[in-house]
XYZ file of C-alpha atoms in Angstrom:
40
model
C -0.034 -0.248 0.129
C 1.400 3.396 -1.121
C 0.211 5.254 1.975
C 2.110 3.026 4.557
C 5.364 2.991 2.439
C 5.155 6.917 2.323
C 4.282 7.068 6.144
C 7.076 4.487 6.918
C 9.518 6.975 5.022
C 8.429 9.762 7.255
C 9.332 8.025 10.349
C 5.549 6.767 11.047
C 4.291 3.363 12.052
C 1.396 2.562 9.883
C -0.931 -0.405 9.670
C -4.513 -1.648 8.422
C -6.747 -2.820 10.936
C -9.860 -3.760 9.467
C -10.711 -0.932 6.720
C -9.138 1.644 8.896
C -5.394 2.885 8.794
C -3.666 3.152 12.184
C -0.607 5.872 12.177
C 1.354 6.469 15.071
C 2.547 8.863 16.710
C -0.402 11.010 15.365
C 0.805 13.890 17.456
C 3.638 14.183 14.689
C 1.526 14.415 11.657
C 1.305 17.807 9.785
C -1.944 19.090 8.092
C -0.454 18.029 4.721
C 0.303 14.512 5.906
C -3.428 14.100 7.318
C -4.699 15.094 4.070
C -2.629 12.675 2.388
C -3.914 9.910 4.810
C -7.287 10.975 4.667
C -7.775 11.630 1.010
C -4.907 9.416 -0.552
């Protein structure tokens, strides 16, 4: 999944649980990254 690879390159941990993408640590996400995650 492209989003998981991108987030991993940015230093985040990301995994799919059911139909949701779980990203941590969410406190480090920028607004741009939040938009990328939400809208792909």
